[in-house]
Coordinates of C-alpha atoms in Angstrom, one line a residue:
M1 CA -53.3 -30.9 46.4
A2 CA -51.7 -29.4 43.8
R3 CA -53.4 -30.7 40.8
E4 CA -56.9 -29.5 42.1
H5 CA -55.4 -25.8 43.0
V6 CA -54.5 -25.8 39.2
R7 CA -57.9 -27.6 38.4
R8 CA -59.9 -25.1 40.5
A9 CA -57.4 -22.0 38.8
Y10 CA -58.6 -23.1 35.0
S11 CA -61.9 -23.7 36.2
G12 CA -62.3 -20.2 37.2
R13 CA -60.5 -18.3 34.0
A14 CA -61.8 -20.6 31.4
A15 CA -63.7 -18.3 29.8
E16 CA -61.0 -15.4 29.9
Y17 CA -58.4 -18.0 28.4
T18 CA -61.0 -19.2 25.9
E19 CA -61.3 -15.9 24.9
L20 CA -57.3 -14.9 24.6
L21 CA -55.9 -18.5 23.7
G22 CA -58.5 -20.6 22.8
G23 CA -57.9 -20.6 18.6
I24 CA -55.3 -22.3 16.7
E25 CA -54.9 -19.1 15.5
H26 CA -53.5 -17.6 19.0
T27 CA -50.6 -20.3 18.5
A28 CA -47.3 -20.1 16.6
R29 CA -47.2 -21.0 13.1
A30 CA -44.0 -23.1 14.0
D31 CA -45.8 -24.8 16.6
R32 CA -48.5 -26.0 14.4
D33 CA -46.0 -27.0 11.4
Y34 CA -44.2 -29.4 14.2
V35 CA -47.3 -30.8 15.9
A36 CA -49.1 -31.4 12.5
A37 CA -45.8 -33.4 11.4
W38 CA -45.6 -35.3 14.0
A39 CA -49.6 -36.3 13.9
K40 CA -49.4 -37.3 10.4
S41 CA -46.4 -39.6 11.3
V42 CA -49.1 -41.0 13.9
D43 CA -50.8 -43.7 12.2
G44 CA -53.7 -45.0 15.1
P45 CA -55.6 -43.5 18.0
I46 CA -54.6 -40.4 19.4
V47 CA -55.3 -38.6 23.2
D48 CA -54.9 -34.6 23.4
V49 CA -54.1 -34.5 27.2
G50 CA -54.8 -31.1 28.5
C51 CA -56.9 -30.7 25.7
G52 CA -57.9 -27.3 27.2
P53 CA -60.7 -25.3 24.7
G54 CA -60.3 -27.8 22.0
Q55 CA -58.0 -25.7 19.2
W56 CA -55.6 -28.4 18.7
T57 CA -57.5 -31.5 19.2
H58 CA -59.8 -29.8 16.7
F59 CA -56.6 -28.7 14.6
L60 CA -55.3 -32.1 14.2
A61 CA -59.1 -33.8 13.9
E62 CA -59.5 -31.3 10.6
L63 CA -56.4 -32.8 9.0
G64 CA -57.6 -36.6 9.5
S65 CA -56.0 -37.6 12.5
D66 CA -58.3 -40.1 15.1
I67 CA -58.3 -38.0 18.1
V68 CA -60.1 -37.1 21.4
G69 CA -59.2 -34.4 23.7
I70 CA -59.0 -34.8 27.3
D71 CA -59.4 -32.2 30.0
P72 CA -59.8 -32.4 33.7
V73 CA -61.4 -29.2 33.5
P74 CA -65.6 -29.3 33.0
A75 CA -65.9 -25.8 31.5
F76 CA -62.8 -25.9 29.2
I77 CA -64.8 -29.2 27.9
A78 CA -68.5 -27.4 27.5
E79 CA -66.1 -24.4 25.5
A80 CA -64.5 -27.6 23.0
R81 CA -67.9 -28.9 22.7
A82 CA -69.3 -25.5 21.5
R83 CA -66.8 -24.7 19.5
Y84 CA -66.1 -28.0 18.0
G85 CA -68.5 -29.6 18.0
A86 CA -67.4 -32.3 15.1
S87 CA -64.6 -33.3 17.5
R88 CA -64.6 -35.4 20.4
F89 CA -64.2 -34.3 24.2
R90 CA -64.5 -35.7 27.0
A91 CA -63.0 -35.5 30.7
G92 CA -59.8 -36.7 31.8
D93 CA -56.1 -36.0 32.6
A94 CA -52.6 -37.6 32.3
E95 CA -53.3 -39.9 35.0
T96 CA -57.3 -41.2 33.8
L97 CA -56.8 -41.3 30.6
G98 CA -59.6 -43.8 30.1
V99 CA -58.1 -46.0 27.6
S100 CA -57.0 -48.9 27.7
D101 CA -53.4 -50.7 27.8
G102 CA -51.6 -50.2 24.8
S103 CA -54.4 -49.2 22.8
L104 CA -52.6 -45.2 21.6
V105 CA -50.4 -44.7 19.2
G106 CA -49.7 -41.0 19.9
V107 CA -50.3 -38.6 22.8
L108 CA -49.9 -34.9 22.5
A109 CA -49.4 -33.3 25.9
W110 CA -48.4 -29.7 24.3
Y111 CA -48.2 -27.3 27.8
S112 CA -50.4 -29.4 29.6
L113 CA -48.0 -30.8 32.0
I114 CA -46.5 -27.1 32.9
H115 CA -47.8 -27.4 36.2
E116 CA -47.2 -30.6 37.0
E117 CA -45.0 -30.4 40.4
P118 CA -41.3 -32.4 39.6
S119 CA -42.0 -34.7 41.9
S120 CA -45.3 -36.2 40.4
I121 CA -44.7 -35.9 36.7
G122 CA -43.1 -39.2 36.8
A123 CA -46.8 -40.4 37.3
A124 CA -48.1 -38.7 34.4
F125 CA -45.5 -40.5 32.1
T126 CA -45.9 -43.9 33.1
S127 CA -50.1 -43.6 32.6
I128 CA -49.0 -42.2 29.2
A129 CA -47.0 -44.8 28.6
R130 CA -48.6 -47.7 29.6
A131 CA -51.2 -46.3 27.1
L132 CA -48.8 -46.3 23.9
K133 CA -48.4 -49.2 21.8
P134 CA -44.7 -50.4 21.8
G135 CA -43.5 -47.7 19.3
G136 CA -45.9 -45.2 20.0
T137 CA -44.9 -41.8 20.7
V138 CA -46.1 -38.6 23.4
L139 CA -45.3 -35.0 21.9
L140 CA -44.4 -32.4 24.9
G141 CA -44.7 -28.7 24.6
F142 CA -42.8 -27.2 27.4
F143 CA -41.1 -23.7 29.0
D144 CA -37.4 -24.6 28.3
G145 CA -34.9 -23.6 31.0
D146 CA -33.4 -24.4 34.8
A147 CA -35.2 -28.2 35.0
R148 CA -37.8 -28.2 37.9
T149 CA -37.9 -24.3 38.7
P150 CA -40.9 -23.4 39.4
F151 CA -42.0 -19.7 38.0
S152 CA -45.3 -17.2 38.2
H153 CA -47.7 -18.6 35.9
A154 CA -51.0 -16.4 35.0
V155 CA -52.6 -19.2 36.0
A156 CA -51.1 -21.4 38.6
T157 CA -47.1 -22.0 39.4
A158 CA -45.7 -23.7 36.4
Y159 CA -42.2 -25.3 36.1
F160 CA -39.4 -24.7 33.7
W161 CA -37.4 -28.2 32.3
S162 CA -34.7 -28.7 29.9
E163 CA -34.6 -31.8 27.7
E164 CA -32.3 -33.4 29.3
A165 CA -34.1 -33.7 33.0
L166 CA -37.3 -34.3 31.0
G167 CA -35.3 -37.2 29.1
E168 CA -34.2 -39.0 32.3
E169 CA -37.8 -39.1 33.7
L170 CA -39.4 -40.4 30.8
E171 CA -36.8 -43.0 30.4
K172 CA -37.7 -44.1 34.0
A173 CA -41.3 -44.6 32.5
G174 CA -40.0 -46.8 29.3
L175 CA -40.2 -43.6 27.2
R176 CA -37.1 -42.7 25.5
V177 CA -36.5 -39.2 23.6
R178 CA -36.0 -39.6 19.8
E179 CA -36.1 -35.6 19.2
A180 CA -35.9 -32.1 20.9
V181 CA -36.4 -29.1 19.7
R182 CA -35.7 -25.4 21.1
R183 CA -37.0 -21.6 20.3
Q184 CA -36.8 -18.4 21.5
D185 CA -39.2 -15.9 20.6
P186 CA -39.2 -12.5 21.6
G187 CA -40.9 -11.7 24.4
A188 CA -42.2 -14.9 25.0
R189 CA -40.4 -17.7 27.3
P190 CA -38.3 -20.5 26.0
H191 CA -39.7 -22.8 24.5
G192 CA -38.8 -26.1 23.9
A193 CA -40.8 -29.2 22.5
L194 CA -39.7 -33.0 22.3
I195 CA -41.0 -36.7 20.9
A196 CA -40.5 -39.8 22.9
Q197 CA -41.3 -43.2 22.1
K198 CA -42.0 -45.9 23.8
V199 CA -39.3 -48.8 23.8
G200 CA -40.7 -51.6 21.6
L201 CA -40.5 -52.1 18.8
D202 CA -40.9 -49.4 15.7

C-alpha cells in the first residue's frame, strides 16, 4: 500500500529530516506569515495533519492556537515531544484524525498530503470535512504544477497539484476553496497554498 510505503520511508529518515527541516526557522517567512494569519482567524480546535517533527504545531501553539499535531510516523511523534514538550502530539493521519465529527474549526495540512495518490486523496478530504464544523477551514500547502503528475521527491513519490484540480476534489467532499496563492522561490519547486471552507454557515 502506497501510504504504508511512505510511512516506512519517513520512519527510516526521521532523524535526518528533523535535523534538516525540523525547525520553524527552516520555513519561508512568507509561509509563516500566511499560516499564522490563517490560524489567527480560527477560533477553536485545530489539528495539524502530518505534523512531522512538530515545528508548525509548536509555532501555532505559541501564537495561542488550540492545536494538536498528528503524524503516522512514531519517530516523528517522539522527536516532536522531545523538542516541543509544551505542545501536544499523537499518532494519526488525514483519514484517522481521532476527533469527533464536527469538532474542529481548522485543519492544517501543510505539504502533508503531497504523497497521497490522486485516486485516494478524496478519502482524506472527506475525513477532514467530516471533522470540521460548518464554516471551518482547511489550509493546504502543496507543490503547484501539472495536476496529479508524480515526481521524484527526496523521500517518496509525490504529486503536483493545481488550485483548480484540488478545488474539484475538495468540492466533492463538501469543501469550497475560499482563497489560493502561488509563489515561485529561486531554486525551489513552485509553491501553492489554499484555504477551503466546509460548506455551511460561516
